[in-house]
mmCIF file of C-alpha atoms in Angstrom:
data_model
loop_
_atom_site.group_PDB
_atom_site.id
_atom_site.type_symbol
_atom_site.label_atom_id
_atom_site.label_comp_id
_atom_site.label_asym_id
_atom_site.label_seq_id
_atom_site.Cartn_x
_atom_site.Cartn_y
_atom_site.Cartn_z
ATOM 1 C CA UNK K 1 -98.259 -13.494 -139.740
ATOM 2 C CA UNK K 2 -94.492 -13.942 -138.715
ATOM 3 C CA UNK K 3 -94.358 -10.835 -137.257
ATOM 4 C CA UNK K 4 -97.623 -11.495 -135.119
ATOM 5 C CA UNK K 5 -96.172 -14.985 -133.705
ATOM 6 C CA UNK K 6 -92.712 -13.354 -133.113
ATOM 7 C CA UNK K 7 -94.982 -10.245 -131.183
ATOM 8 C CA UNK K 8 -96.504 -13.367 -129.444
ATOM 9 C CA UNK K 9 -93.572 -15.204 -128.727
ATOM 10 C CA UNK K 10 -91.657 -12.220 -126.929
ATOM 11 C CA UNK K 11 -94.366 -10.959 -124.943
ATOM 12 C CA UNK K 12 -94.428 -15.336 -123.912
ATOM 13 C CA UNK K 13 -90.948 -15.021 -122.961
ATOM 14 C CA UNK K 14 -91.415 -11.683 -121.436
ATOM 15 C CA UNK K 15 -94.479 -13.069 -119.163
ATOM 16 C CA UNK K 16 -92.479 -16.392 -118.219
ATOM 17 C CA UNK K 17 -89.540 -14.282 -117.198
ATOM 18 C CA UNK K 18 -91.700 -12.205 -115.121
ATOM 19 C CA UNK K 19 -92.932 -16.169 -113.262
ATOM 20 C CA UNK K 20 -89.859 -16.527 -112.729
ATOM 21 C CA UNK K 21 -88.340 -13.500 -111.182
ATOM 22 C CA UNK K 22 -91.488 -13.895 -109.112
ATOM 23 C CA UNK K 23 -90.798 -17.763 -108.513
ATOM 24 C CA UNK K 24 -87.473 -16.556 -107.180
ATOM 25 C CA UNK K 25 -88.703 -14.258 -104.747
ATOM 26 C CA UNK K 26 -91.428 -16.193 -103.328
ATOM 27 C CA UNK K 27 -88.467 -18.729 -102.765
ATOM 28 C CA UNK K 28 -85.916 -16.303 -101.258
ATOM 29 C CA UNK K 29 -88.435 -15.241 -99.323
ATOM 30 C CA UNK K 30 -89.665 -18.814 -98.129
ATOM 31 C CA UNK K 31 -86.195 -19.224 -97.105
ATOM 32 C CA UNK K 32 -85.184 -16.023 -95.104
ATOM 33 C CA UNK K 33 -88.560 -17.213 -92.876
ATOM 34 C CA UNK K 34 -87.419 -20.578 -92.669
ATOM 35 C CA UNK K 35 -84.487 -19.524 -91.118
ATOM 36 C CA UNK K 36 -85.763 -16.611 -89.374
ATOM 37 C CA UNK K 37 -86.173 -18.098 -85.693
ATOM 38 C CA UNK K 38 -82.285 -19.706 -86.221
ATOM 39 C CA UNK K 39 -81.285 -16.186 -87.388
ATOM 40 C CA UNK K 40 -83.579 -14.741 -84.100
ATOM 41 C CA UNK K 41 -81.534 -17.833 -81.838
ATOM 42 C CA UNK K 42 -78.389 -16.668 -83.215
ATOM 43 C CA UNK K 43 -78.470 -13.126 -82.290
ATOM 44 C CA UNK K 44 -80.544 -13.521 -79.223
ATOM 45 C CA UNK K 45 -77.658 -15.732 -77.954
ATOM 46 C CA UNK K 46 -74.856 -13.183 -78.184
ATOM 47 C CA UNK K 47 -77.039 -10.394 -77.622
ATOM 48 C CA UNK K 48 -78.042 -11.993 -74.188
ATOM 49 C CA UNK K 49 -74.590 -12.088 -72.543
ATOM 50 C CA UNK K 50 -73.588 -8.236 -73.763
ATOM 51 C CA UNK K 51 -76.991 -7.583 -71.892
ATOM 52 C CA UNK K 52 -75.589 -9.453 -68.946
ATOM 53 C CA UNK K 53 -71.819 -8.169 -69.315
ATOM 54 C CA UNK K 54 -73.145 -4.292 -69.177
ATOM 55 C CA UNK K 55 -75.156 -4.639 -66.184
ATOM 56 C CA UNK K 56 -72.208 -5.815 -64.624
ATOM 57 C CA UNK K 57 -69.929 -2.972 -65.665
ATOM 58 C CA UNK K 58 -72.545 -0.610 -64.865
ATOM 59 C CA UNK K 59 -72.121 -2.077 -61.133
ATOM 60 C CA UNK K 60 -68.157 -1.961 -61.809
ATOM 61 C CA UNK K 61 -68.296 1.545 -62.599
ATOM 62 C CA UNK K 62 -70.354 2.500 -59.921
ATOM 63 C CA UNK K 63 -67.514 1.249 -57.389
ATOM 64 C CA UNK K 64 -64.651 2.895 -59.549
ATOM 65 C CA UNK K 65 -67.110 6.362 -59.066
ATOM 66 C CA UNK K 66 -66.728 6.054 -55.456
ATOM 67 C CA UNK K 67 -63.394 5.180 -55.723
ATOM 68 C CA UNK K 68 -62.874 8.541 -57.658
ATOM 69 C CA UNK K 69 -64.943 10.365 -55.276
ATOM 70 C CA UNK K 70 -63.756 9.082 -52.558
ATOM 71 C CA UNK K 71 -59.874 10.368 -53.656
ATOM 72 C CA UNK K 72 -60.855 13.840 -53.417
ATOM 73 C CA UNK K 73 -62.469 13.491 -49.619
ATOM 74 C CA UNK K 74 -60.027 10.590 -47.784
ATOM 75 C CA UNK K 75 -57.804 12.309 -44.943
ATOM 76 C CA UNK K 76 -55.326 9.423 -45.320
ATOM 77 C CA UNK K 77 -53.732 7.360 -48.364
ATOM 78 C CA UNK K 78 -54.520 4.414 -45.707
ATOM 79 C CA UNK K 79 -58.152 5.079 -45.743
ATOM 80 C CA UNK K 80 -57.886 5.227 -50.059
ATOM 81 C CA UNK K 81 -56.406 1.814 -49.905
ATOM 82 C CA UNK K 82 -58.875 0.270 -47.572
ATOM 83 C CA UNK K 83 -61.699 1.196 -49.756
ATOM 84 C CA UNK K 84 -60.192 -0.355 -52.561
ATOM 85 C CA UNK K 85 -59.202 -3.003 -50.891
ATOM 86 C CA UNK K 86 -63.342 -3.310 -49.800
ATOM 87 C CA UNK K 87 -64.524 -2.288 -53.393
ATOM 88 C CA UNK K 88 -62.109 -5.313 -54.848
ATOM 89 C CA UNK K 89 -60.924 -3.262 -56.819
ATOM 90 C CA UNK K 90 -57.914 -5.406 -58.465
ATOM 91 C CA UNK K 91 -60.780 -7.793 -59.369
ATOM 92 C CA UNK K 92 -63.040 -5.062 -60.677
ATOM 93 C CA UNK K 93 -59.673 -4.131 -63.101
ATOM 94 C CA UNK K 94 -59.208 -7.553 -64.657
ATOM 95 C CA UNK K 95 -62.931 -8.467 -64.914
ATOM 96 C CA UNK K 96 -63.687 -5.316 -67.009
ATOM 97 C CA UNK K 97 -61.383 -6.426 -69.553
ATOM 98 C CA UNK K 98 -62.510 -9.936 -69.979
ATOM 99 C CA UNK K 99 -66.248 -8.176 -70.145
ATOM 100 C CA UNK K 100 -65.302 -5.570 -72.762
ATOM 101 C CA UNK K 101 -63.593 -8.129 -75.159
ATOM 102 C CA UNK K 102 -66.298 -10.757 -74.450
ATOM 103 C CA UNK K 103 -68.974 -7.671 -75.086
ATOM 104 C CA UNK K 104 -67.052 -6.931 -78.657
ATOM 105 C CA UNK K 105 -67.089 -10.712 -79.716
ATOM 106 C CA UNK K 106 -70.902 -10.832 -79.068
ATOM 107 C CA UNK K 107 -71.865 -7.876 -81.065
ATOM 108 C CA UNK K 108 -69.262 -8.960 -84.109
ATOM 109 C CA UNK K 109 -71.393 -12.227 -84.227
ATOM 110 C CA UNK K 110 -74.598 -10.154 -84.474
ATOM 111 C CA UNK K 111 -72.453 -8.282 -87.012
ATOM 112 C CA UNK K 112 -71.632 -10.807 -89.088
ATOM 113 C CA UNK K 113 -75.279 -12.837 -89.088
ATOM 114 C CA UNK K 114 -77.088 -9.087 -90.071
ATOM 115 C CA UNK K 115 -74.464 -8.715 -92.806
ATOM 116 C CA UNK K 116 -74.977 -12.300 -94.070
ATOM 117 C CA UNK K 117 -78.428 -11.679 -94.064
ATOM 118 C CA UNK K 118 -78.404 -8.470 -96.157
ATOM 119 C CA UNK K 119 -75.816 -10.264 -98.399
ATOM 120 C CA UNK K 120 -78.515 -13.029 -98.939
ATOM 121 C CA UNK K 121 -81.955 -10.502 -99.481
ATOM 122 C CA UNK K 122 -81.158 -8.559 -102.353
ATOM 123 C CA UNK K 123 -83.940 -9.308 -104.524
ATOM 124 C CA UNK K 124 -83.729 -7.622 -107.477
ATOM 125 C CA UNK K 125 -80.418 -7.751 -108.122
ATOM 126 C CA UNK K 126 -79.725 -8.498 -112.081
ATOM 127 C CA UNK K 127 -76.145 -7.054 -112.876
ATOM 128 C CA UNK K 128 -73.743 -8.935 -112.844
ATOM 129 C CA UNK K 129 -71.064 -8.177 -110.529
ATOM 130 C CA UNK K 130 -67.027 -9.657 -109.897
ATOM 131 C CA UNK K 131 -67.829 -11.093 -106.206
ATOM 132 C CA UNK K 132 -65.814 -13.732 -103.822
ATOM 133 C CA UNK K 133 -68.091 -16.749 -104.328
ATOM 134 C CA UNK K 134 -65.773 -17.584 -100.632
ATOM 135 C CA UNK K 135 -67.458 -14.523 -99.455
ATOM 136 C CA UNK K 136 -71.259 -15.694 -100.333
ATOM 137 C CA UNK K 137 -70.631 -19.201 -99.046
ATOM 138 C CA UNK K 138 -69.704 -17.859 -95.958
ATOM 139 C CA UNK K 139 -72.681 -15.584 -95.554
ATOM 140 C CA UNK K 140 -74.850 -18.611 -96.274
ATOM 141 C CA UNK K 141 -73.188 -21.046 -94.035
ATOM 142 C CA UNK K 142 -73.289 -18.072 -91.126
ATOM 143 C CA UNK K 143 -77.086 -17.298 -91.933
ATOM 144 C CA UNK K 144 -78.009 -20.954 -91.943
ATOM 145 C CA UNK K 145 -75.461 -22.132 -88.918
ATOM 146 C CA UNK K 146 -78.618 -22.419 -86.818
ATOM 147 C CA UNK K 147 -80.387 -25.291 -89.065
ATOM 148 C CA UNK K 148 -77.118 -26.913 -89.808
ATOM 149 C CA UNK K 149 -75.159 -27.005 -86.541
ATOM 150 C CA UNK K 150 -77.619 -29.504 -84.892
ATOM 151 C CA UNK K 151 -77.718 -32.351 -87.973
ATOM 152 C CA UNK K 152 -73.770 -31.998 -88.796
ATOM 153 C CA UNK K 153 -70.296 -31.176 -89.158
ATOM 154 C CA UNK K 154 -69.381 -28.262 -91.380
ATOM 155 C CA UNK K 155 -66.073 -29.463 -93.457
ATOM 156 C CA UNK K 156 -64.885 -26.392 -95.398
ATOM 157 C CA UNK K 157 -62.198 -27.594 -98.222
ATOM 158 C CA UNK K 158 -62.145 -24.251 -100.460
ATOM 159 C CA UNK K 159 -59.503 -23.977 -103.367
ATOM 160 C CA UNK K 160 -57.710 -21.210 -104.893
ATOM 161 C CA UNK K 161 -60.517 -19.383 -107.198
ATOM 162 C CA UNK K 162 -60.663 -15.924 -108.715
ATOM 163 C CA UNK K 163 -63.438 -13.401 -107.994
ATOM 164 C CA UNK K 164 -66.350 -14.308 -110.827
ATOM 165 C CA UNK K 165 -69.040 -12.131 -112.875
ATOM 166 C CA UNK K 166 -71.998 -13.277 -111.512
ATOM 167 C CA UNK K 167 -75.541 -12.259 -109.055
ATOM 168 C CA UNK K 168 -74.127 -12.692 -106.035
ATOM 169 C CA UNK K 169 -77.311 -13.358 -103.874
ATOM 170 C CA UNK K 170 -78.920 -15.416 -106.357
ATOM 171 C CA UNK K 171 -75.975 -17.389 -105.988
ATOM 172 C CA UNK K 172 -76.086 -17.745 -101.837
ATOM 173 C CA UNK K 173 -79.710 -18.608 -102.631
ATOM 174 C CA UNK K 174 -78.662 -21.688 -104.551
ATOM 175 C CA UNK K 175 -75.667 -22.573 -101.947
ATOM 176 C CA UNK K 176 -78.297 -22.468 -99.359
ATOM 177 C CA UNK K 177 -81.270 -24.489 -101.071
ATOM 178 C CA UNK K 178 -78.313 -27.401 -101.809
ATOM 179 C CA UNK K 179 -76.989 -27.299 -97.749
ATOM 180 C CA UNK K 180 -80.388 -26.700 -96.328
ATOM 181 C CA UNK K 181 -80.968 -29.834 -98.589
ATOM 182 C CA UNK K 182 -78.094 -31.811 -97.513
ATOM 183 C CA UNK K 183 -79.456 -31.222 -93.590
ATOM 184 C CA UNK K 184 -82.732 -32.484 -94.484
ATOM 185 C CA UNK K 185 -81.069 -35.379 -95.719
ATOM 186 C CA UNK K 186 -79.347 -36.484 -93.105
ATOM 187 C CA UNK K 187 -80.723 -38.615 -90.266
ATOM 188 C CA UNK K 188 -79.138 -38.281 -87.104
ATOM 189 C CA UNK K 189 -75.806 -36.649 -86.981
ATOM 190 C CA UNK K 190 -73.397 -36.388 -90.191
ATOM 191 C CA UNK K 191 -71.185 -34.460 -91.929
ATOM 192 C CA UNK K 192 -71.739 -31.655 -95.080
ATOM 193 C CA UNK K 193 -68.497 -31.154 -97.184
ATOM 194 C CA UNK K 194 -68.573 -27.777 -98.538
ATOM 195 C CA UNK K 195 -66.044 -27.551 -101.611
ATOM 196 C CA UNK K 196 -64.380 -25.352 -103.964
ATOM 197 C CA UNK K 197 -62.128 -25.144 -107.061
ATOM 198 C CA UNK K 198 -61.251 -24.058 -110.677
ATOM 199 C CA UNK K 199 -60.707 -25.849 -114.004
ATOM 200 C CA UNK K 200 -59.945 -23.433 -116.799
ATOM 201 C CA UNK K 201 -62.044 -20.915 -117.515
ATOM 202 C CA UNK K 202 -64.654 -22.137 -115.009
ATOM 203 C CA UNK K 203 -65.190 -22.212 -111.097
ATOM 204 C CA UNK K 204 -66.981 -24.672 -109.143
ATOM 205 C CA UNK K 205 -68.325 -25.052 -105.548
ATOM 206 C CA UNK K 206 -70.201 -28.381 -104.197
ATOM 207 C CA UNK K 207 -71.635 -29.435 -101.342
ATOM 208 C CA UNK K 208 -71.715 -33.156 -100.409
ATOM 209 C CA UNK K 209 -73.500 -34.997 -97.796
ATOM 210 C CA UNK K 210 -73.264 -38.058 -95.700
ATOM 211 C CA UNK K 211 -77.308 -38.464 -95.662
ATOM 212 C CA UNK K 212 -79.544 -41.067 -97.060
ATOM 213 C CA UNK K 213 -78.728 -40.549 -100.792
ATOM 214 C CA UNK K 214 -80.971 -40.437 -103.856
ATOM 215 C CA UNK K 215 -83.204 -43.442 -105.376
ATOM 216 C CA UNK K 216 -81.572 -43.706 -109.081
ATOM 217 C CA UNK K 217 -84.777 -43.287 -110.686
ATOM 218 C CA UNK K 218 -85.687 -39.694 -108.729
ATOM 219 C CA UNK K 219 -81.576 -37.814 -109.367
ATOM 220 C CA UNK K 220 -83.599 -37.498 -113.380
ATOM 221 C CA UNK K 221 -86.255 -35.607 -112.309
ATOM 222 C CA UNK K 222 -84.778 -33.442 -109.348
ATOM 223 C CA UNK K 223 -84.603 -29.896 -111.187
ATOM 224 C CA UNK K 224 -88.051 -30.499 -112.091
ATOM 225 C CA UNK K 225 -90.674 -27.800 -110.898
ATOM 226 C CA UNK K 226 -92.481 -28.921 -108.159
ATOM 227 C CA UNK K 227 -90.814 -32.362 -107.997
ATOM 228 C CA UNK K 228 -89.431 -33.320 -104.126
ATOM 229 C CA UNK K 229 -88.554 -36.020 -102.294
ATOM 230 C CA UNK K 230 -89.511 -34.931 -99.106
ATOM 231 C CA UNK K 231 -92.866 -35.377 -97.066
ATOM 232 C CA UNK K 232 -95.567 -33.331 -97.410
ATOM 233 C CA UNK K 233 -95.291 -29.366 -95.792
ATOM 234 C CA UNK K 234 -91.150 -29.940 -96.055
ATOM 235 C CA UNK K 235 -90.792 -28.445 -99.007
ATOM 236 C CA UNK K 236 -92.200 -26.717 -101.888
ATOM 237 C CA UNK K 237 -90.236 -28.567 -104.769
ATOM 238 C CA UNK K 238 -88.999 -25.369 -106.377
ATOM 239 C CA UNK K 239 -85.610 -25.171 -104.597
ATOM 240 C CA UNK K 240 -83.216 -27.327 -107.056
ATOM 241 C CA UNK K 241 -85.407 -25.913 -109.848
ATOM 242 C CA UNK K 242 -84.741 -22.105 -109.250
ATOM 243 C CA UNK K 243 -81.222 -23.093 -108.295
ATOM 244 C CA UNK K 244 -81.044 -24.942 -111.846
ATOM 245 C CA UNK K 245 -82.178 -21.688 -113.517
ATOM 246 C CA UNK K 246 -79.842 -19.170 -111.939
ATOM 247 C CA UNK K 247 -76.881 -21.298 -112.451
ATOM 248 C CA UNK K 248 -78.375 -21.495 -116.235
ATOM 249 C CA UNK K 249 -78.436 -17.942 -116.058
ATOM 250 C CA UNK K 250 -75.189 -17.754 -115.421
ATOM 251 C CA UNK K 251 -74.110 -20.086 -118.018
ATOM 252 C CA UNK K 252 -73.294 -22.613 -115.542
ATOM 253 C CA UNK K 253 -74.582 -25.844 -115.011
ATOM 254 C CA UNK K 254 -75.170 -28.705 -111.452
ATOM 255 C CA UNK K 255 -73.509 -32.200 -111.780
ATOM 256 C CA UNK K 256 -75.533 -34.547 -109.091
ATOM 257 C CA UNK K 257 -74.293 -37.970 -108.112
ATOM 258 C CA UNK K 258 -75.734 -39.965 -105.675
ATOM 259 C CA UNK K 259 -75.995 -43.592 -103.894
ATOM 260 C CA UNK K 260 -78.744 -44.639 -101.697
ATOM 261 C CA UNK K 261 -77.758 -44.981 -98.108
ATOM 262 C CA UNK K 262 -74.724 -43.125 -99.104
ATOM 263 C CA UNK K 263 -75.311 -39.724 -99.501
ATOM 264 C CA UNK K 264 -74.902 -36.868 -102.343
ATOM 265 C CA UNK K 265 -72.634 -34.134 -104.344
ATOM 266 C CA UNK K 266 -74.293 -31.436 -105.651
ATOM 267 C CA UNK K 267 -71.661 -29.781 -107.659
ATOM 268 C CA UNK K 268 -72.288 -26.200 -109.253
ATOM 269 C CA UNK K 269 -70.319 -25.363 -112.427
ATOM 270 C CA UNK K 270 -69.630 -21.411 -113.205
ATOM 271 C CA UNK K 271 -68.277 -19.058 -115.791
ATOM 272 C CA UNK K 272 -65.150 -16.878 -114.478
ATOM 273 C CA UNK K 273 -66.251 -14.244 -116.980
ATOM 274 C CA UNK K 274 -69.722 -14.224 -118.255
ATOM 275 C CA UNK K 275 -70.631 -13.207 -121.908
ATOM 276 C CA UNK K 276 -72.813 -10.802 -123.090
ATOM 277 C CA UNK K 277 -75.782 -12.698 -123.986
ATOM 278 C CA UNK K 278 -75.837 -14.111 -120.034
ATOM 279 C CA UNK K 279 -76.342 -10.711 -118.829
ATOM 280 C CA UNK K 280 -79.204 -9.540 -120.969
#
């Protein structure tokens, strides 16, 4: 009989394991669409000026062409000039510069969003890795810059913190859900304080907001499943719990404090080095 309920009891913890790998995904992937049309705003953006910047070297080079051309067939250095002189060329020179370095700017952005993004969508990750939580946070804040630049100031105040064993996308998934979180609180324009630090043997990053703050008798029941604060079709009410559960995972753990009308500090608590029964 002992034997049956402890057959029963791992093949229970095997199944709710399962919900919640699945939990996370449907999550993740609730979020990447969220923010796909910022993501598509963000690349269309840069992408939309190297579009413009290589139809106008593509005239630019058409001139230089003739220019080159025309070396070979002039009787007179005279006649060379004057066609350079027509063809603006000195202008031609300068402006092909500014349009190459503006061109490699553009594409860097689109760079850096597409690496952010594949930073943030690995799914299935479960080892745990030494990563630069400043790395993650900066992949998040890049992937989410869309939603976030039009309802506040970004205030970065990161510490000096070693790399740390952990899931690196599960933890940008939980740095976005608490900034995505601090946006929605806000009303109007504000500011989101995104912090980090150390304290022995453990690391922590927290993001604080100037928004509308917490009613005392909800910041008790926030990392419940399906709990939210928000209206109805803003928000599924899984965010702070998954987050809850991968820091958990990680042996970690989220200190919340809050005052209505005065905003909220999420802070998120994690092991430098994580022991062995974390990783199984």
């Amino acid at each position: 009989m002992p034997e049956l309920a402890m057959n029963q009891t791992k093949h229970l913890l095997r199944d709710l394991a399962e919900v919640d790998a699945q939990l996370l995904q449907a999550e993740k992937m609730a979020a990447i669409g969220q923010l796909a049309a910022g993501v598509a705003h963000e690349i269309n953006n840069p992408i939309g000026y190297v579009f413009s910047n290589l139809k106008a070297l593509a005239g630019y080079v058409e001139d230089l062409i003739k220019i080159i051309d025309a070396a070979e067939k002039v009787s007179s250095l005279e006649e060379l000039k004057s066609l350079i002189e027509k063809l603006e060329y000195s202008y031609i020179r300068e402006d092909v510069q500014a349009l190459i370095s503006e061109s490699e700017e553009g594409i860097g952005r689109v760079k850096n969003i597409i690496t952010a993004l594949k930073d943030f969508s690995h799914i299935e990750e479960e080892t745990f890795l030494p990563a630069d939580l400043h790395r993650g946070l900066d992949s998040t804040l890049s992937l989410a810059s869309n939603e976030l630049k039009y309802k506040a100031d970004i205030v970065k105040n990161y510490g000096d913190i070693p790399e740390i064993e952990c899931l690196p996308s599960q933890l940008n998934q939980v740095a976005l859900n608490l900034l995505t979180n601090a946006a929605h609180a806000i009303e109007g324009r504000g500011t989101i304080t995104l912090s980090t630090g150390r304290t022995d043997d453990m690391v922590w990053f927290e993001v604080e907001d100037s928004g509308r703050g917490i009613k005392s008798e909800h910041i008790g029941r926030l990392f419940e499943p399906f709990f939210t604060t928000k209206t109805m079709g803003e928000g599924t009410g899984l965010g702070l719990a998954l987050s809850s559960s991968i820091v958990q995972k990680h042996g970690g753990h989220i200190e919340v404090e809050s005052n209505e009308g005065q905003g909220s500090r999420f802070r998120v608590w994690l092991p430098i080095t994580q022991t062995a029964h974390h990783s199984d």
